[in-house]
PDB file of N, CA and C in Angstrom:
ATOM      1  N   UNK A   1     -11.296  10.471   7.727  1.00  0.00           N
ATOM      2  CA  UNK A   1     -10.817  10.704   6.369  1.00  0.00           C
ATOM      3  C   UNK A   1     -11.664   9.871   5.412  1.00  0.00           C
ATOM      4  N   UNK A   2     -12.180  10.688   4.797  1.00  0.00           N
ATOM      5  CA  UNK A   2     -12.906   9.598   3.450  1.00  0.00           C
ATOM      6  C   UNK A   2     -12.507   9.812   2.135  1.00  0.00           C
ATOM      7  N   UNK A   3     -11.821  10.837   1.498  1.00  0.00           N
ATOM      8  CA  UNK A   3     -11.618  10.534  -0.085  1.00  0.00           C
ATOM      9  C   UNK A   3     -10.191  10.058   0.237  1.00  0.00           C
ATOM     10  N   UNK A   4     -10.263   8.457  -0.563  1.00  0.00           N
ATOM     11  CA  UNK A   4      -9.127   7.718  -0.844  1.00  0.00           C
ATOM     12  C   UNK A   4      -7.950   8.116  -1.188  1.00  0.00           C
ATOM     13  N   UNK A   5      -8.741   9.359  -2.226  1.00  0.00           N
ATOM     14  CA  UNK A   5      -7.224   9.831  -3.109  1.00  0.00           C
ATOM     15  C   UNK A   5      -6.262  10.929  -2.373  1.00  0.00           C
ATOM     16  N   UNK A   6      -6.985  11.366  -0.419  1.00  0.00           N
ATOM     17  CA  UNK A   6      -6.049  12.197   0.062  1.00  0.00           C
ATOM     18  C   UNK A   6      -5.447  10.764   0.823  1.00  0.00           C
ATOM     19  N   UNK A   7      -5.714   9.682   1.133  1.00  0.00           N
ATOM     20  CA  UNK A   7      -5.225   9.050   1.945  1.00  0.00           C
ATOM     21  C   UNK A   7      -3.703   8.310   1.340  1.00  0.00           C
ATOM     22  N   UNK A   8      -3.985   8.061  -0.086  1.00  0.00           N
ATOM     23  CA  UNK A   8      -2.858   7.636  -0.621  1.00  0.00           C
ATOM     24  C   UNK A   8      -1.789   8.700  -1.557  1.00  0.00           C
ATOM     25  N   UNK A   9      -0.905   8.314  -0.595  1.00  0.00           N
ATOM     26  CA  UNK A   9      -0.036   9.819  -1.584  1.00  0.00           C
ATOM     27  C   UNK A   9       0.591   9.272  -2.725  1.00  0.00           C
ATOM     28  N   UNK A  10       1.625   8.557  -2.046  1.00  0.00           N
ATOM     29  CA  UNK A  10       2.438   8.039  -3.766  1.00  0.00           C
ATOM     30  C   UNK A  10       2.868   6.855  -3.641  1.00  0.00           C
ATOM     31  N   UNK A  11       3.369   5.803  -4.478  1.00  0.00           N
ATOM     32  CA  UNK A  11       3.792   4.615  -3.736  1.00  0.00           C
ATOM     33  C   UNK A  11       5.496   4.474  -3.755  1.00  0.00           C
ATOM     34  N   UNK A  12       5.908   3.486  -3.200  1.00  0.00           N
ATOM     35  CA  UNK A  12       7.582   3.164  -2.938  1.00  0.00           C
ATOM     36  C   UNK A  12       7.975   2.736  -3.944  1.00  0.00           C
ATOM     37  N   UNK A  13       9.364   2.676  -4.323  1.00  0.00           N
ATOM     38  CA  UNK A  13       9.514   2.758  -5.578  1.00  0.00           C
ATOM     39  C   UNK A  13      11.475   2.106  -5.619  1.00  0.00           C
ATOM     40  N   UNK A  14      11.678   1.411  -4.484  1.00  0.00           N
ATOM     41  CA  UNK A  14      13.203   1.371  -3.869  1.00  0.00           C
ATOM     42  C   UNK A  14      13.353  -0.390  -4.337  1.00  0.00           C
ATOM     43  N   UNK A  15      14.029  -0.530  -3.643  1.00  0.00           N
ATOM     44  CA  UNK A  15      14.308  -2.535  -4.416  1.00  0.00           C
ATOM     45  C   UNK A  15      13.580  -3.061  -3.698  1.00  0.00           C
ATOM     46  N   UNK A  16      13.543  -2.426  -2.008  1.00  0.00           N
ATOM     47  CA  UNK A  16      13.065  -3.487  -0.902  1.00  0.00           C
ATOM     48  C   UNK A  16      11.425  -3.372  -0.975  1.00  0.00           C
ATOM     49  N   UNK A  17      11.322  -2.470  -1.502  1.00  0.00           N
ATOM     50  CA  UNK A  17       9.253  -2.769  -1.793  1.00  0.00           C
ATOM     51  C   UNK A  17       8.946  -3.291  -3.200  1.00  0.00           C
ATOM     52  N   UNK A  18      10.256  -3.730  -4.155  1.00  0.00           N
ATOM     53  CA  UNK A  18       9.877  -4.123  -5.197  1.00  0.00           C
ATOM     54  C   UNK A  18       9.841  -5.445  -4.838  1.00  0.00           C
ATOM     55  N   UNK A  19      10.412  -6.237  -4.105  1.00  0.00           N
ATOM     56  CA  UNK A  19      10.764  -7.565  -3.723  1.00  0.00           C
ATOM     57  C   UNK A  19      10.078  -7.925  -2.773  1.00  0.00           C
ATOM     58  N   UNK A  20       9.086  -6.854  -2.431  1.00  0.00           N
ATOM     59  CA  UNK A  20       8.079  -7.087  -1.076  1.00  0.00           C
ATOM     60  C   UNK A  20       7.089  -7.576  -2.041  1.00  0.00           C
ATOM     61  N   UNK A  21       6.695  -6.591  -3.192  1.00  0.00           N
ATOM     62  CA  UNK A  21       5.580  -7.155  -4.220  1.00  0.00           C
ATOM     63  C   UNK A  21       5.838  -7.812  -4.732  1.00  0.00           C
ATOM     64  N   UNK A  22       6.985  -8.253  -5.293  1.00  0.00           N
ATOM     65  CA  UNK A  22       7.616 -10.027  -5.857  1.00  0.00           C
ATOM     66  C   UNK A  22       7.048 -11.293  -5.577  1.00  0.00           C
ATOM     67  N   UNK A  23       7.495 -10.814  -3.710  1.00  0.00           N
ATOM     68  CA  UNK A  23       7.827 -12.304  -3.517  1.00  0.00           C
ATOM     69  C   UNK A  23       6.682 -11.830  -2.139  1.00  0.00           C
ATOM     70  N   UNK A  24       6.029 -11.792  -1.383  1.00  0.00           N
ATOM     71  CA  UNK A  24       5.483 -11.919  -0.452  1.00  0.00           C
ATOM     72  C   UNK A  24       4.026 -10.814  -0.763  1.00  0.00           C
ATOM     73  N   UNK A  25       3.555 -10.411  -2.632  1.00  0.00           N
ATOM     74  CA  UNK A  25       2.304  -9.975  -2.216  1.00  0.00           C
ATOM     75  C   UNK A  25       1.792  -8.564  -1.611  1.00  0.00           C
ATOM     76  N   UNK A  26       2.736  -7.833  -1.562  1.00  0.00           N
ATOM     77  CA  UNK A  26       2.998  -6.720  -0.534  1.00  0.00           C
ATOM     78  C   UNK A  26       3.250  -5.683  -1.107  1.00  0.00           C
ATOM     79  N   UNK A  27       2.286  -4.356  -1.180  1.00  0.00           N
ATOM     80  CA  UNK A  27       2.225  -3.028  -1.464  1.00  0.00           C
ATOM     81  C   UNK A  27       3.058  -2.182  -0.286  1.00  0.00           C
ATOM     82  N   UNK A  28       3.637  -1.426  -1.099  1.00  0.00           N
ATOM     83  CA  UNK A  28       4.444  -0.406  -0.208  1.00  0.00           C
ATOM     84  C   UNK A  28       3.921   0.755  -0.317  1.00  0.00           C
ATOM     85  N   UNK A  29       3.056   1.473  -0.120  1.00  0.00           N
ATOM     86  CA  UNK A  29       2.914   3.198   0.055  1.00  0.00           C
ATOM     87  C   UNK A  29       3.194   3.956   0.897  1.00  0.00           C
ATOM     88  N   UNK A  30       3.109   5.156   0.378  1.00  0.00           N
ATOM     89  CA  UNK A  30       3.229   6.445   1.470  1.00  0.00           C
ATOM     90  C   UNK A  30       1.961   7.316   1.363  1.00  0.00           C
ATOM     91  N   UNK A  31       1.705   7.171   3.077  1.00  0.00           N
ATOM     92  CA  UNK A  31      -0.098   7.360   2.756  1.00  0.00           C
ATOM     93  C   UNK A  31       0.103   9.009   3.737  1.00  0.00           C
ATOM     94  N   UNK A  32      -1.388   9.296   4.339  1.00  0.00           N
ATOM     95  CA  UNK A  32      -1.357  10.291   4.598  1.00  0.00           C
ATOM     96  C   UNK A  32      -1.547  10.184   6.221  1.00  0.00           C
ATOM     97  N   UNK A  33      -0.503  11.479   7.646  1.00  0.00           N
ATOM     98  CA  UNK A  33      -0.111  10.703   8.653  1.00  0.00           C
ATOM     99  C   UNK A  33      -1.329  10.551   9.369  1.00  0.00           C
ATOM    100  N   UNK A  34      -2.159  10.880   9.183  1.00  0.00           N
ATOM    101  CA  UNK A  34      -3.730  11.213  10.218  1.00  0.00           C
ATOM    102  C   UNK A  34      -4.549   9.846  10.015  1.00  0.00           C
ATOM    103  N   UNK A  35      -4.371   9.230   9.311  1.00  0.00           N
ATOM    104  CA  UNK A  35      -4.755   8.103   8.451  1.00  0.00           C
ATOM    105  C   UNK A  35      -4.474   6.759   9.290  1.00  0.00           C
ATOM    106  N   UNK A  36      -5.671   6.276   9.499  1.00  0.00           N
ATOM    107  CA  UNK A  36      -5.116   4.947  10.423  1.00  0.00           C
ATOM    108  C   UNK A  36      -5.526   3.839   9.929  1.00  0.00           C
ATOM    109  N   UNK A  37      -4.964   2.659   9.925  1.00  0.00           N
ATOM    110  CA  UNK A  37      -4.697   1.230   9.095  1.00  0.00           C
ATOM    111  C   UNK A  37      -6.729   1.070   8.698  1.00  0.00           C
ATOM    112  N   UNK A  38      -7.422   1.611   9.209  1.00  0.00           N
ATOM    113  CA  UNK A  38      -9.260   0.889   8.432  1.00  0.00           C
ATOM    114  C   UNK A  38      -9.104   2.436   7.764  1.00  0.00           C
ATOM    115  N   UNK A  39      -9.119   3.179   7.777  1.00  0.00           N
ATOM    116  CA  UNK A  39      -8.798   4.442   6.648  1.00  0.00           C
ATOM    117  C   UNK A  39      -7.795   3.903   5.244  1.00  0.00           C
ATOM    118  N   UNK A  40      -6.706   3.094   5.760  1.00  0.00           N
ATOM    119  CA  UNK A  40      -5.839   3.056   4.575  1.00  0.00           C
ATOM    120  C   UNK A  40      -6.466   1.695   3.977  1.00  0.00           C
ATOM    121  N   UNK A  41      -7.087   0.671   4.416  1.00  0.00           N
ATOM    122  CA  UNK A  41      -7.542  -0.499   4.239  1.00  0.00           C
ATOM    123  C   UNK A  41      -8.389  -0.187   3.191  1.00  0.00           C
ATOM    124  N   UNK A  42      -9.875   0.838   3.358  1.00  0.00           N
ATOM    125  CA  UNK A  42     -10.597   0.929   2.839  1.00  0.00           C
ATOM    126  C   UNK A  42     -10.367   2.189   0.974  1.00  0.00           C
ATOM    127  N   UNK A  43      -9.162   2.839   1.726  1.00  0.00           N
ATOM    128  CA  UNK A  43      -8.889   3.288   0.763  1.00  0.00           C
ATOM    129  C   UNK A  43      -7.994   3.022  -0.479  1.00  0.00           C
ATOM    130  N   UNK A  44      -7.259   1.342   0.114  1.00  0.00           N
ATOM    131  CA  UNK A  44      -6.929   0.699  -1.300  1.00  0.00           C
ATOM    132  C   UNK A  44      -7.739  -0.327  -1.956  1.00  0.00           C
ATOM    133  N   UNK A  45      -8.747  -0.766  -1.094  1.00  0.00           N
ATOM    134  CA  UNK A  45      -9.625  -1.558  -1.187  1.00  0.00           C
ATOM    135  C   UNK A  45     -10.646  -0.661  -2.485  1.00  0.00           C
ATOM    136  N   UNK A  46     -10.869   0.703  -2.095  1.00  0.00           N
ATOM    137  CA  UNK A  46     -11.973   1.085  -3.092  1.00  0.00           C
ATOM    138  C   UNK A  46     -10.763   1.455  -4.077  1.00  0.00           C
ATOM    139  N   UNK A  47      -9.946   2.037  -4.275  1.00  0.00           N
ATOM    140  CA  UNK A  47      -8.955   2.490  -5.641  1.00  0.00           C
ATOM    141  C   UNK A  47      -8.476   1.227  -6.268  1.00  0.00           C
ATOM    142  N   UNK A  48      -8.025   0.712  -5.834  1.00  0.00           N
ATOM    143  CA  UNK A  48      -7.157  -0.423  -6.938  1.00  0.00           C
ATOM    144  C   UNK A  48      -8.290  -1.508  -6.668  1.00  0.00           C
ATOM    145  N   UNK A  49      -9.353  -1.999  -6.264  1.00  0.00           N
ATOM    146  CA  UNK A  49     -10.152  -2.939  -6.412  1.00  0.00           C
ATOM    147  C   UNK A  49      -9.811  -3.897  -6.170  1.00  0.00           C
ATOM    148  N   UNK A  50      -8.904  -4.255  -4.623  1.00  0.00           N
ATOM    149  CA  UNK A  50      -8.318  -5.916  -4.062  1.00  0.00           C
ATOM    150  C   UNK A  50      -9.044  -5.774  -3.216  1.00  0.00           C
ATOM    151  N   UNK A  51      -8.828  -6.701  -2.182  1.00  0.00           N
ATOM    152  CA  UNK A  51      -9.135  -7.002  -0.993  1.00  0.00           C
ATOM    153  C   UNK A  51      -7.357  -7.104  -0.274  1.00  0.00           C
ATOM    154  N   UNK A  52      -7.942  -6.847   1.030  1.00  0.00           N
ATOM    155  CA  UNK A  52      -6.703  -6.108   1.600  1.00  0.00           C
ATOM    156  C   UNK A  52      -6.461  -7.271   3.007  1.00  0.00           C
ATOM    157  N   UNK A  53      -5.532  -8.586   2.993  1.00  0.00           N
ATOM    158  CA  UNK A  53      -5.349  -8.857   4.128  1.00  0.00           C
ATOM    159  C   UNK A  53      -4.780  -8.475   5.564  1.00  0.00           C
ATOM    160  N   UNK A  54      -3.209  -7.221   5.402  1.00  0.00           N
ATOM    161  CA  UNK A  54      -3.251  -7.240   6.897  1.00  0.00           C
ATOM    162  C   UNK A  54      -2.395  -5.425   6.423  1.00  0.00           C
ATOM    163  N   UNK A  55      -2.358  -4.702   6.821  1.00  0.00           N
ATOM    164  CA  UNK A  55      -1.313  -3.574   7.160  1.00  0.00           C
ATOM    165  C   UNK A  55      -0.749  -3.478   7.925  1.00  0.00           C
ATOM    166  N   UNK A  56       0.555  -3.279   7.844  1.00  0.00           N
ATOM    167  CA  UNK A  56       1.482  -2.511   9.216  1.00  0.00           C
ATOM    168  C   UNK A  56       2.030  -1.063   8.399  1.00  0.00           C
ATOM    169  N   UNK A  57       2.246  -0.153   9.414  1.00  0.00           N
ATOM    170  CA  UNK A  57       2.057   0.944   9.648  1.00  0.00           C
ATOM    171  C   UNK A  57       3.577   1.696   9.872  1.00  0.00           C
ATOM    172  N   UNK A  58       4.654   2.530   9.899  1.00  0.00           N
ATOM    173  CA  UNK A  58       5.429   3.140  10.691  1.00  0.00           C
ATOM    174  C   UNK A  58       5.883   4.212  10.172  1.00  0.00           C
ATOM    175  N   UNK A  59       6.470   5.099  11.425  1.00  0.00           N
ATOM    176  CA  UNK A  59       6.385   6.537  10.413  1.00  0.00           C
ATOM    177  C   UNK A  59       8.136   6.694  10.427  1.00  0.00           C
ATOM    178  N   UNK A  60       8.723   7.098   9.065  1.00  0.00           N
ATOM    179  CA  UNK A  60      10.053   7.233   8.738  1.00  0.00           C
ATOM    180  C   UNK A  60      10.543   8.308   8.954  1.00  0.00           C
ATOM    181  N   UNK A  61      11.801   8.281   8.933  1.00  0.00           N
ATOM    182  CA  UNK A  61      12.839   9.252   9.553  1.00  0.00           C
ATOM    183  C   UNK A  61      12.548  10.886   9.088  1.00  0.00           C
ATOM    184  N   UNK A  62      11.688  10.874   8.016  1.00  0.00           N
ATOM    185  CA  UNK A  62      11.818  11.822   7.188  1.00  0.00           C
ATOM    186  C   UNK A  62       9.976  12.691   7.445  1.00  0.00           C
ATOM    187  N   UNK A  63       9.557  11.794   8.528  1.00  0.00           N
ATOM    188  CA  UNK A  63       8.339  12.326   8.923  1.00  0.00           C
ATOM    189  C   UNK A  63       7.222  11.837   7.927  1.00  0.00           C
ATOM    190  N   UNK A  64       6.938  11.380   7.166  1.00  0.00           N
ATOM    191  CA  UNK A  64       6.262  10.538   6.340  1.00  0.00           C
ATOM    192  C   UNK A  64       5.698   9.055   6.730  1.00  0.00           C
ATOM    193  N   UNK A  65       4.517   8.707   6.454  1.00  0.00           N
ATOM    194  CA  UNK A  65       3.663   7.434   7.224  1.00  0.00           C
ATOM    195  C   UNK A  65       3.475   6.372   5.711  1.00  0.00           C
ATOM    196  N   UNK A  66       4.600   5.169   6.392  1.00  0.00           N
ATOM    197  CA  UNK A  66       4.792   4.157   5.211  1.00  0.00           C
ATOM    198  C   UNK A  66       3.713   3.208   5.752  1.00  0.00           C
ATOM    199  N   UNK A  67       3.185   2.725   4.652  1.00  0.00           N
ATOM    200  CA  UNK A  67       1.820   1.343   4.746  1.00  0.00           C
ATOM    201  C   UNK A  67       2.528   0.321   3.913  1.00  0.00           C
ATOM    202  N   UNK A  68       2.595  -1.161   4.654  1.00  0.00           N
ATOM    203  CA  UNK A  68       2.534  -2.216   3.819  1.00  0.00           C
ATOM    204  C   UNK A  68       1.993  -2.665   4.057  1.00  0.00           C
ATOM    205  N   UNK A  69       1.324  -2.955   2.889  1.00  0.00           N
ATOM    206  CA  UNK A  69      -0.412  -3.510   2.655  1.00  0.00           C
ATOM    207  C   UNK A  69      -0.301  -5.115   1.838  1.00  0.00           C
ATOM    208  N   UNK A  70      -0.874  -6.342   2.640  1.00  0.00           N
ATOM    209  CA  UNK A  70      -0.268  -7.596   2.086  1.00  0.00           C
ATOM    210  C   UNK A  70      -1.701  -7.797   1.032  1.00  0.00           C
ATOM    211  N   UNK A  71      -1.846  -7.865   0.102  1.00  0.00           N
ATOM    212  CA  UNK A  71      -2.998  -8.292  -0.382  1.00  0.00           C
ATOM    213  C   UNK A  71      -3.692 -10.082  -0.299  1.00  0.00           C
ATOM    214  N   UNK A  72      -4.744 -10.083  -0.133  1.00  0.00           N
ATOM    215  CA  UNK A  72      -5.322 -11.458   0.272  1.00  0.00           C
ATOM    216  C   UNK A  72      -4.391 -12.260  -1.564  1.00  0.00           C
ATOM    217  N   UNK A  73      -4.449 -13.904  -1.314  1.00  0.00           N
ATOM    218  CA  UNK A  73      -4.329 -14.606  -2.010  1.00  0.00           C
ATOM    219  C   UNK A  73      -4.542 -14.192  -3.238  1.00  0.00           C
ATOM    220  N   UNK A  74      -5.795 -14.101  -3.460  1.00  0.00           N
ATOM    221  CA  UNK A  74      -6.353 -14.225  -4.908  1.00  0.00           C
ATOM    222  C   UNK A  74      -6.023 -13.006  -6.057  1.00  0.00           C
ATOM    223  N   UNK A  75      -5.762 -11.867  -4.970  1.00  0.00           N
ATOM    224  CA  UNK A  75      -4.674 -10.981  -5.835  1.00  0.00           C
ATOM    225  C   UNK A  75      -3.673 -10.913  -5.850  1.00  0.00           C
ATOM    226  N   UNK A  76      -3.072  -9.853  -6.949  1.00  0.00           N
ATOM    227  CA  UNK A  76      -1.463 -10.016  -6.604  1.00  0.00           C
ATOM    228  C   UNK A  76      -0.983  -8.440  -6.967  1.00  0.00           C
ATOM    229  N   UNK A  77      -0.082  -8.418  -6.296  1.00  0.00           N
ATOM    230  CA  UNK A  77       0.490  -6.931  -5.662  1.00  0.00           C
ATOM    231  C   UNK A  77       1.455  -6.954  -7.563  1.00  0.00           C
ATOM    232  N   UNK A  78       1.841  -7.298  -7.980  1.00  0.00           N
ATOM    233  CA  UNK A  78       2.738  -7.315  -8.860  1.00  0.00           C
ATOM    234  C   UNK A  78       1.451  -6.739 -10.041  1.00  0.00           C
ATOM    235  N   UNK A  79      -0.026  -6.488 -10.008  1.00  0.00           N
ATOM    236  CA  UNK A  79      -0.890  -6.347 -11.273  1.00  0.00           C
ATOM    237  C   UNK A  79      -0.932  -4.969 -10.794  1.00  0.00           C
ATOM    238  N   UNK A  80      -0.824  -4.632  -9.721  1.00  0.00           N
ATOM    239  CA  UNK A  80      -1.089  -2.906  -8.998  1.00  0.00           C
ATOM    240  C   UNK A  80      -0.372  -2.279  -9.339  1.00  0.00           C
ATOM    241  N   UNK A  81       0.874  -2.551  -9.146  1.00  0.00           N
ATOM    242  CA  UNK A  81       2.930  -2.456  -9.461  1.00  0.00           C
ATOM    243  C   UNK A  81       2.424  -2.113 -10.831  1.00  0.00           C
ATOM    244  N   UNK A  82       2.187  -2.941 -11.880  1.00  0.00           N
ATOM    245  CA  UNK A  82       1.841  -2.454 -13.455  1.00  0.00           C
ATOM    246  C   UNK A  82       1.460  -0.967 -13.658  1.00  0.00           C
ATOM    247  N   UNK A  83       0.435  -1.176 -12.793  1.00  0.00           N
ATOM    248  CA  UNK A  83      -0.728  -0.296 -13.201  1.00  0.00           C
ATOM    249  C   UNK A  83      -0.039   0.984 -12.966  1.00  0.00           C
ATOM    250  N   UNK A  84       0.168   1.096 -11.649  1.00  0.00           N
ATOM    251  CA  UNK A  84       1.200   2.546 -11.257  1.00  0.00           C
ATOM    252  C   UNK A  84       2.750   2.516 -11.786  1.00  0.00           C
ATOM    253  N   UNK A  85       3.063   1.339 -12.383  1.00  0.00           N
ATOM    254  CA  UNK A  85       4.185   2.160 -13.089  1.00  0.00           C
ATOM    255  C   UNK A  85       5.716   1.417 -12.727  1.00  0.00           C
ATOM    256  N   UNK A  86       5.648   0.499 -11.386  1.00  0.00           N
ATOM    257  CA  UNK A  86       6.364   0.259 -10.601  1.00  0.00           C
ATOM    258  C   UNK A  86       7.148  -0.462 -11.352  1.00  0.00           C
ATOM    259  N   UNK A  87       6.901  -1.505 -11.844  1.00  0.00           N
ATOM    260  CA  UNK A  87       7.473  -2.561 -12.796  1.00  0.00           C
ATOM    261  C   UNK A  87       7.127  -2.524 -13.841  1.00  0.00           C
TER     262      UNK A  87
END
């Protein structure tokens, strides 16, 4: 998979991924299922312009593939949150 913009579908938008980007740094999306953690790495890495420390991966009840994506230190998940709308 290489264009970013099929890999990321939409992002989370519930309390528990708002408080993930709060307080621990942490993007919540819903990416695309073929898509594996250096696919989703590289594809938030080139769209929102962070650097990406770790992903975990799992797929929800509803058949959909959730990514939480911790961003390294020096960014912060709460300027991304802006940008898309979240907060």
């Amino acid at each position: 998979m290489s264009d970013p913009y099929k890999i990321i579908i939409r992002p989370v938008h519930t309390e528990k991924a708002i408080n993930l980007i709060e307080r621990q740094n942490t993007l919540v999306l819903i990416v695309s299922q073929r898509a594996s953690k250096h696919d989703i790495k590289q594809a938030v890495e080139t769209v929102f312009n962070v650097k990406v420390e770790k992903i975990r991966t799992l797929i929800t009840p509803r058949g959909e593939k959730k990514a939480y994506i911790k961003l390294k230190p020096e960014y912060r998940a709460s300027d991304i949150a802006s940008q898309l709308g979240i907060l």
